[in-house]
mmCIF file of C-alpha atoms in Angstrom:
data_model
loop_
_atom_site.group_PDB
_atom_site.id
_atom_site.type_symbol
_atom_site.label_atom_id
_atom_site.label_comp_id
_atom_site.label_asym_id
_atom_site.label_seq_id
_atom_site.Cartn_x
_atom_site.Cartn_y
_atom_site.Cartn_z
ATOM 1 C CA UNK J 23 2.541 -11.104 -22.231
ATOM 2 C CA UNK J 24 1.268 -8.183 -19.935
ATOM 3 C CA UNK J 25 1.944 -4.614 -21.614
ATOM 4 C CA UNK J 26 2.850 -3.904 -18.562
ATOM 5 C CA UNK J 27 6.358 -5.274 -16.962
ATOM 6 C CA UNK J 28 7.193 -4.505 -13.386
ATOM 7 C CA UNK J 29 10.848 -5.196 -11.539
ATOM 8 C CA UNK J 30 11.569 -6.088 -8.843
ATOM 9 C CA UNK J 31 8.487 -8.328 -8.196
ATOM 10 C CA UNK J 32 9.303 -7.288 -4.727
ATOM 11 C CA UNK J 33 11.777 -5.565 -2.777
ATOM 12 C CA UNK J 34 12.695 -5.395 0.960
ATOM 13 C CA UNK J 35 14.753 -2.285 2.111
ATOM 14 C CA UNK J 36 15.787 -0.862 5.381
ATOM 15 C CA UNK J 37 14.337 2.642 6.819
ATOM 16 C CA UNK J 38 16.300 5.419 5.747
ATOM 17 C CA UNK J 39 17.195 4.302 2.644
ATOM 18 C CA UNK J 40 16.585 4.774 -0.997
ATOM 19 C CA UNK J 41 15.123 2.458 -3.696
ATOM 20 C CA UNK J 42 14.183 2.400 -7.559
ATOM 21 C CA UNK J 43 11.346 0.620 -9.129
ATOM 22 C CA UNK J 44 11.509 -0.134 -12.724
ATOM 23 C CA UNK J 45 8.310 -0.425 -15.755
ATOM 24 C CA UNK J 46 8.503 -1.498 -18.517
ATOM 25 C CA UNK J 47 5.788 -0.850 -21.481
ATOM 26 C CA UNK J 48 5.585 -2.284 -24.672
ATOM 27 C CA UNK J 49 2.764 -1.026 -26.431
ATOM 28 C CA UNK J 50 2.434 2.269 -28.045
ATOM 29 C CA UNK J 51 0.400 4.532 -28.904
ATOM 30 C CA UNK J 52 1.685 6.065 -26.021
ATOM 31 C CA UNK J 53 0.248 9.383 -24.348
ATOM 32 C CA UNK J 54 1.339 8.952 -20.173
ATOM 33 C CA UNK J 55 2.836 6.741 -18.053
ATOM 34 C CA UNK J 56 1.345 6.731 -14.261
ATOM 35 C CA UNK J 57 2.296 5.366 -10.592
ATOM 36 C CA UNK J 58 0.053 4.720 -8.019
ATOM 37 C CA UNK J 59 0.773 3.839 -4.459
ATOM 38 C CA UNK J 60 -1.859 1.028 -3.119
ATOM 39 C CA UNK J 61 -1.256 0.088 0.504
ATOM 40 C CA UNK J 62 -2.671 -2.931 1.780
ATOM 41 C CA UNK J 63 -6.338 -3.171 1.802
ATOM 42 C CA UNK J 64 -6.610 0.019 0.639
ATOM 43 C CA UNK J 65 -7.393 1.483 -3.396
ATOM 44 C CA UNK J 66 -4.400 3.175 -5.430
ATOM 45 C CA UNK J 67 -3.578 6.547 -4.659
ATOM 46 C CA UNK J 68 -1.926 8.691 -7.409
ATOM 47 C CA UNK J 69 1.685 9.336 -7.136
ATOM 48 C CA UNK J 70 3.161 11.022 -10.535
ATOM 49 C CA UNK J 71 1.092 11.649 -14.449
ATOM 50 C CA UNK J 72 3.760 12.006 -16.771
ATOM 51 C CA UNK J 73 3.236 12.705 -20.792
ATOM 52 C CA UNK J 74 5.884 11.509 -23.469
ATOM 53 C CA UNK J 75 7.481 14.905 -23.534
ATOM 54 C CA UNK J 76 8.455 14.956 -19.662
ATOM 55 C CA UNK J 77 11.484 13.172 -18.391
ATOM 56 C CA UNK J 78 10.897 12.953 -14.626
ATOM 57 C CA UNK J 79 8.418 14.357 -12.022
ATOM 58 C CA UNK J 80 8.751 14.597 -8.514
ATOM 59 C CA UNK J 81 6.096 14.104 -5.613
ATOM 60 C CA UNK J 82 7.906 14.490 -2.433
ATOM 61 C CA UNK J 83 10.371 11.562 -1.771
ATOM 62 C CA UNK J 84 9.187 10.085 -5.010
ATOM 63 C CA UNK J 85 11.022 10.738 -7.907
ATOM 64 C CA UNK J 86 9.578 9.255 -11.356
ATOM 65 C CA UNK J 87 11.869 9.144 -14.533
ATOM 66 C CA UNK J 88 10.303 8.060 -18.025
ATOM 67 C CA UNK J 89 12.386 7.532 -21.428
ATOM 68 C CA UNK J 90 9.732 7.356 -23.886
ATOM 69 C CA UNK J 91 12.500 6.229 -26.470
ATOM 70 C CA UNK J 92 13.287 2.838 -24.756
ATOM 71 C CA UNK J 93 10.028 2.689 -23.127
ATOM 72 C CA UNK J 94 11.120 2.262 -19.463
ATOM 73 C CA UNK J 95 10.075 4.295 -16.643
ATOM 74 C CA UNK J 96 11.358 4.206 -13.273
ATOM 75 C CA UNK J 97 10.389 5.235 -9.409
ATOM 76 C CA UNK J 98 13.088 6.466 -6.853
ATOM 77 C CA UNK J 99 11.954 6.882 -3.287
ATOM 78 C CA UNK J 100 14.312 8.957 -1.124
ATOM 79 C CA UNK J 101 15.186 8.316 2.271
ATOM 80 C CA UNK J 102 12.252 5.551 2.743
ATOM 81 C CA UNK J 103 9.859 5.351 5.862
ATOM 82 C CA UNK J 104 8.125 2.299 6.923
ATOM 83 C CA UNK J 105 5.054 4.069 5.249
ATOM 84 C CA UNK J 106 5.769 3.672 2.023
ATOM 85 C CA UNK J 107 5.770 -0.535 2.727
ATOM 86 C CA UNK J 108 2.881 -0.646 0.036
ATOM 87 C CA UNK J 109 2.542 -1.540 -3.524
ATOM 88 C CA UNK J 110 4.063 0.196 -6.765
ATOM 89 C CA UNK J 111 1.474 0.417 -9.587
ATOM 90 C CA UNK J 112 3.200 1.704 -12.883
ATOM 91 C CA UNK J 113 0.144 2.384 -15.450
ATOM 92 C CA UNK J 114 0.668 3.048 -19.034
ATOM 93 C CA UNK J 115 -2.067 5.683 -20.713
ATOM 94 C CA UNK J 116 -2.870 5.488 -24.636
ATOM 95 C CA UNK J 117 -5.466 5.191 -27.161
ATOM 96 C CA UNK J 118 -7.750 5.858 -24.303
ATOM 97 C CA UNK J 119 -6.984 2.938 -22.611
ATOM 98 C CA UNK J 120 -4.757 2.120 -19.515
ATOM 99 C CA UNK J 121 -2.295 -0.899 -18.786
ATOM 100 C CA UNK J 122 -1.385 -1.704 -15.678
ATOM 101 C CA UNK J 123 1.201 -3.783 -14.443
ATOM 102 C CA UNK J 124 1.015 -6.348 -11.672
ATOM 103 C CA UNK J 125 3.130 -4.107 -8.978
ATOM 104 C CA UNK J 126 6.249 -3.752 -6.843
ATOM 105 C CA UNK J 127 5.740 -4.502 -3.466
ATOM 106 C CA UNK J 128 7.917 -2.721 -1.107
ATOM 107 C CA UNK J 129 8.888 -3.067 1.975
ATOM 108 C CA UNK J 130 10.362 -1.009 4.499
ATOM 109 C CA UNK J 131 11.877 -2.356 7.730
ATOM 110 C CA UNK J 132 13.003 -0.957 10.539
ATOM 111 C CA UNK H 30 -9.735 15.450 -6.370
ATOM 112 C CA UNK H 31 -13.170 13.053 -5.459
ATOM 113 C CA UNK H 32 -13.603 10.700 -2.799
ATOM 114 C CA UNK H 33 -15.552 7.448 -3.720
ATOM 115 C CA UNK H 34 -16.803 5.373 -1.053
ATOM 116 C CA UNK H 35 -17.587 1.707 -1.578
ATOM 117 C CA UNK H 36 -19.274 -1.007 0.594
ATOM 118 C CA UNK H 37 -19.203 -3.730 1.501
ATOM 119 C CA UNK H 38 -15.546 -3.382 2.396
ATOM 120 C CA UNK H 39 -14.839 -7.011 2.346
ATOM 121 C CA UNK H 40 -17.319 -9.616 3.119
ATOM 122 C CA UNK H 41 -17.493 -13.364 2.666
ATOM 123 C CA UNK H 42 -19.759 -15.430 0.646
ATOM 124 C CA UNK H 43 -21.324 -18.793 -0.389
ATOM 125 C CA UNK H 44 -20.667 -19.735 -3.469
ATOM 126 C CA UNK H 45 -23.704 -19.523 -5.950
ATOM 127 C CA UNK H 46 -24.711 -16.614 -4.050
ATOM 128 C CA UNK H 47 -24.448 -13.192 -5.878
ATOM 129 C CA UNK H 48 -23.720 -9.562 -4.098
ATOM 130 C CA UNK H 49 -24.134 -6.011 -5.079
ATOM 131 C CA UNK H 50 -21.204 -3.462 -4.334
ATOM 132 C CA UNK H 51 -22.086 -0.209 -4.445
ATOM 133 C CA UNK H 52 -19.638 3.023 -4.872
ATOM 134 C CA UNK H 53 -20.595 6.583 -4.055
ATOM 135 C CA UNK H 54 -18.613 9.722 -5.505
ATOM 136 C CA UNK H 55 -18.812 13.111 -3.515
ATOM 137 C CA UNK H 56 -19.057 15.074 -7.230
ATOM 138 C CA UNK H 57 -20.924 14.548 -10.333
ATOM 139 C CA UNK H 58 -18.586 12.734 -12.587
ATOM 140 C CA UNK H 59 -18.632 11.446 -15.863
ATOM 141 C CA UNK H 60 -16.509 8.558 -16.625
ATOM 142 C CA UNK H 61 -17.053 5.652 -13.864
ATOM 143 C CA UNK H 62 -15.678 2.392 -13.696
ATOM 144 C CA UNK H 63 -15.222 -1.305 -12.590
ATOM 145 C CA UNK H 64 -11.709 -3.233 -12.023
ATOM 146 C CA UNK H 65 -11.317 -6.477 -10.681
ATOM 147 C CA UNK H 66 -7.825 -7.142 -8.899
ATOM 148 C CA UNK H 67 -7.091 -9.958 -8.243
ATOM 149 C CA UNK H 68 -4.379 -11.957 -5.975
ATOM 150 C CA UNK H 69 -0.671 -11.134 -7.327
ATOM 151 C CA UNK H 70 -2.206 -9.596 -10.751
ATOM 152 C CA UNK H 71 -2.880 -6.799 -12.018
ATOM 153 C CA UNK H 72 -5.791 -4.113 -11.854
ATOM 154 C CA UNK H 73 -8.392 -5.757 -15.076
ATOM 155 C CA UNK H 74 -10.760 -3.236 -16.283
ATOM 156 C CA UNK H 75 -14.589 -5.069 -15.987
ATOM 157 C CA UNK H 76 -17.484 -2.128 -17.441
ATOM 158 C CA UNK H 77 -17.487 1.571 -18.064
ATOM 159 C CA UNK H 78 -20.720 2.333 -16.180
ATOM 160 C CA UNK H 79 -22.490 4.744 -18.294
ATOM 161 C CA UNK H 80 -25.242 6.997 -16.902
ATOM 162 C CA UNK H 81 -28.730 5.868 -18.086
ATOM 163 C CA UNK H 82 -27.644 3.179 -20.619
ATOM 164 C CA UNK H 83 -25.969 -0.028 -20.503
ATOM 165 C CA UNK H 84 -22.097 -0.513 -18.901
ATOM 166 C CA UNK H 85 -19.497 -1.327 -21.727
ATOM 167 C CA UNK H 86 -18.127 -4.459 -21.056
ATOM 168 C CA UNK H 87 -14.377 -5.367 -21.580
ATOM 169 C CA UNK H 88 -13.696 -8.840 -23.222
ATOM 170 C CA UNK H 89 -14.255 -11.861 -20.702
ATOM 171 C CA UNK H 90 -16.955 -10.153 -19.108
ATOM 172 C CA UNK H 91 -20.307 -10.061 -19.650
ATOM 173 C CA UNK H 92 -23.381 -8.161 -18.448
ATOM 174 C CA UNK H 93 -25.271 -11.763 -16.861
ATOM 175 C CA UNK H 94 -22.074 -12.084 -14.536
ATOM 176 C CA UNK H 95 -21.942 -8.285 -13.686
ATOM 177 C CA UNK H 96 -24.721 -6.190 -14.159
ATOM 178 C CA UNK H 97 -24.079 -2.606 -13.420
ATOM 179 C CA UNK H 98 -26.204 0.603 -12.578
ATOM 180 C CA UNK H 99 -25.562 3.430 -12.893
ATOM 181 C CA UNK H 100 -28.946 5.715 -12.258
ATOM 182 C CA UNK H 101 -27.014 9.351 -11.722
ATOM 183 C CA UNK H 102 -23.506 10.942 -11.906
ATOM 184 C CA UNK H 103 -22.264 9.910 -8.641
ATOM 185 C CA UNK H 104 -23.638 6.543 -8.139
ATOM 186 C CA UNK H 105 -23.115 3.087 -9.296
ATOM 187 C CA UNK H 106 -23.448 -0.371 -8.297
ATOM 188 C CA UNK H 107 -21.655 -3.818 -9.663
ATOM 189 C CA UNK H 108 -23.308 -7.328 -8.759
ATOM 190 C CA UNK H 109 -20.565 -10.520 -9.121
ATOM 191 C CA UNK H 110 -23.475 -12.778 -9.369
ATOM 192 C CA UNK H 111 -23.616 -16.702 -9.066
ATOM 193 C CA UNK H 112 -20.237 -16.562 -7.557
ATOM 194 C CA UNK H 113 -17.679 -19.299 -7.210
ATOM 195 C CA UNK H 114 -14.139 -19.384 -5.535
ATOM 196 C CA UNK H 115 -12.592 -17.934 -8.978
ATOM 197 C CA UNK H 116 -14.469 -14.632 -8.068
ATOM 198 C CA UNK H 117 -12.952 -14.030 -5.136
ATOM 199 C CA UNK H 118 -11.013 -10.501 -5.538
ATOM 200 C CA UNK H 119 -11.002 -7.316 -4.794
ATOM 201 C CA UNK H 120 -12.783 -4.867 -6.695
ATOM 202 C CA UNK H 121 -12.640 -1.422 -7.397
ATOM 203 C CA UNK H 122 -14.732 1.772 -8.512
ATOM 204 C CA UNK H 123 -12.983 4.155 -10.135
ATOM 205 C CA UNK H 124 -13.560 7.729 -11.707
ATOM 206 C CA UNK H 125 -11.788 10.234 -13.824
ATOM 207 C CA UNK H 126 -11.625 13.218 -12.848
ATOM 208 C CA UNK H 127 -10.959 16.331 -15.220
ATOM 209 C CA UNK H 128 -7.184 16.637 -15.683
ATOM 210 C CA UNK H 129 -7.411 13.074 -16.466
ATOM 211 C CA UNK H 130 -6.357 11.574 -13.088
ATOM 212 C CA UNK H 131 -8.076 8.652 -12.142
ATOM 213 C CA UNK H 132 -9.496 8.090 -8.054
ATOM 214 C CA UNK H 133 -9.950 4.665 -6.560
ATOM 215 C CA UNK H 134 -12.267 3.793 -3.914
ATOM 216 C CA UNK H 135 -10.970 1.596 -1.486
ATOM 217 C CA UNK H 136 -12.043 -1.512 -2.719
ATOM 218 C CA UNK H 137 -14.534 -4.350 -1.608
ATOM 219 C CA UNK H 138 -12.628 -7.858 -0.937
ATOM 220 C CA UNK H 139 -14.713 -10.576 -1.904
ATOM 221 C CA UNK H 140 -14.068 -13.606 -0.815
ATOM 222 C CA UNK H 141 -16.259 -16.713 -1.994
ATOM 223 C CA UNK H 142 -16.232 -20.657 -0.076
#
């Protein structure tokens, strides 16, 4: 069982709109929970760091939530544009060693 | 932040065959690595290149499969050598930089007939 458990596997929304992505982790020690943006063909781009003792971050129209207790984190993006059609990479950081999970891919359409 | 450059950026290849990928960082950096991503999984840590000794292997991969250099602090190169279809991926260099954030290249898509 990945460490690392992404949902939706994939998610098709229209322009305008918001969406939230949801990780799950199940291994601790814990010490930050990541997401990346990858778009296609391309390498993951950071998005949000977070450490146990922070709740939510913000980076623009993405909004990332973490509740250390239940060990689920979450990504809202606000008003979506057909730019953020890409891949959601949550990453879990601990005993100096990362888990990633497999994605949300998300799709924005006109 | 650093910018990594990789190439090849894709290419295709014969299986048996073996190819070098090689990723370039604009700074000196310290930790380097190797993932492997493939198709509808997710991102597999290979080596941690280390900088005038031998890469650090994950389990499942081994140094005859993928040798890595790494001869300075902003160089390295992976081979995937005696490939067959199963190797066909993407893979990606990676670095951390120092708050701890870690910067992908773009990735090399290897695809093997």
């Amino acid at each position: 069982k990945n460490q690392v458990e992404q949902s939706p596997q994939s998610l098709i929304i229209l322009e305008g709109k918001n969406c939230t992505l949801q990780c799950n982790y199940t291994v601790s020690p814990f010490s930050n929970l990541r997401w990346y943006k990858q778009d296609t063909g391309r390498g993951p781009v950071s998005l949000t760091i977070m450490t146990f003792s922070e709740n939510t971050k913000s980076n623009r129209r993405y909004t990332a939530t973490l509740d250390a207790d239940t060990k689920q984190s979450s990504l809202h993006i606000t008003a979506s544009q057909l730019s953020d059609s890409a891949s959601y990479i949550c990453v879990r950081g601990g005993n100096n060693r990362l888990a990633f999970g497999k994605g949300n891919q998300v799709v924005v359409i006109p | 932040s650093a910018v990594i450059s990789q190439k090849p950026s894709r290419d295709i290849c014969q299986r048996g065959t073996s190819l070098t990928i090689q990723c370039q960082v604009d700074s000196q950096v310290t930790m380097m690595f190797w993932y492997r991503q493939q198709p509808g999984q997710s991102l597999t840590l290979i080596a941690t290149a280390n900088q005038g000794s031998e890469a650090t292997y994950e389990s499942g991969f081994v140094i005859d499969k993928f040798p890595i250099s790494r001869p300075n602090l902003t160089f390295s190169t992976l081979t995937v050598s005696n490939m067959s279809p199963e190797d066909s991926s993407i893979y990606l260099c990676s670095v951390l930089g120092y708050s701890g954030e870690l910067f992908f290249g773009e990735g090399s898509r290897l695809t093997v007939l």
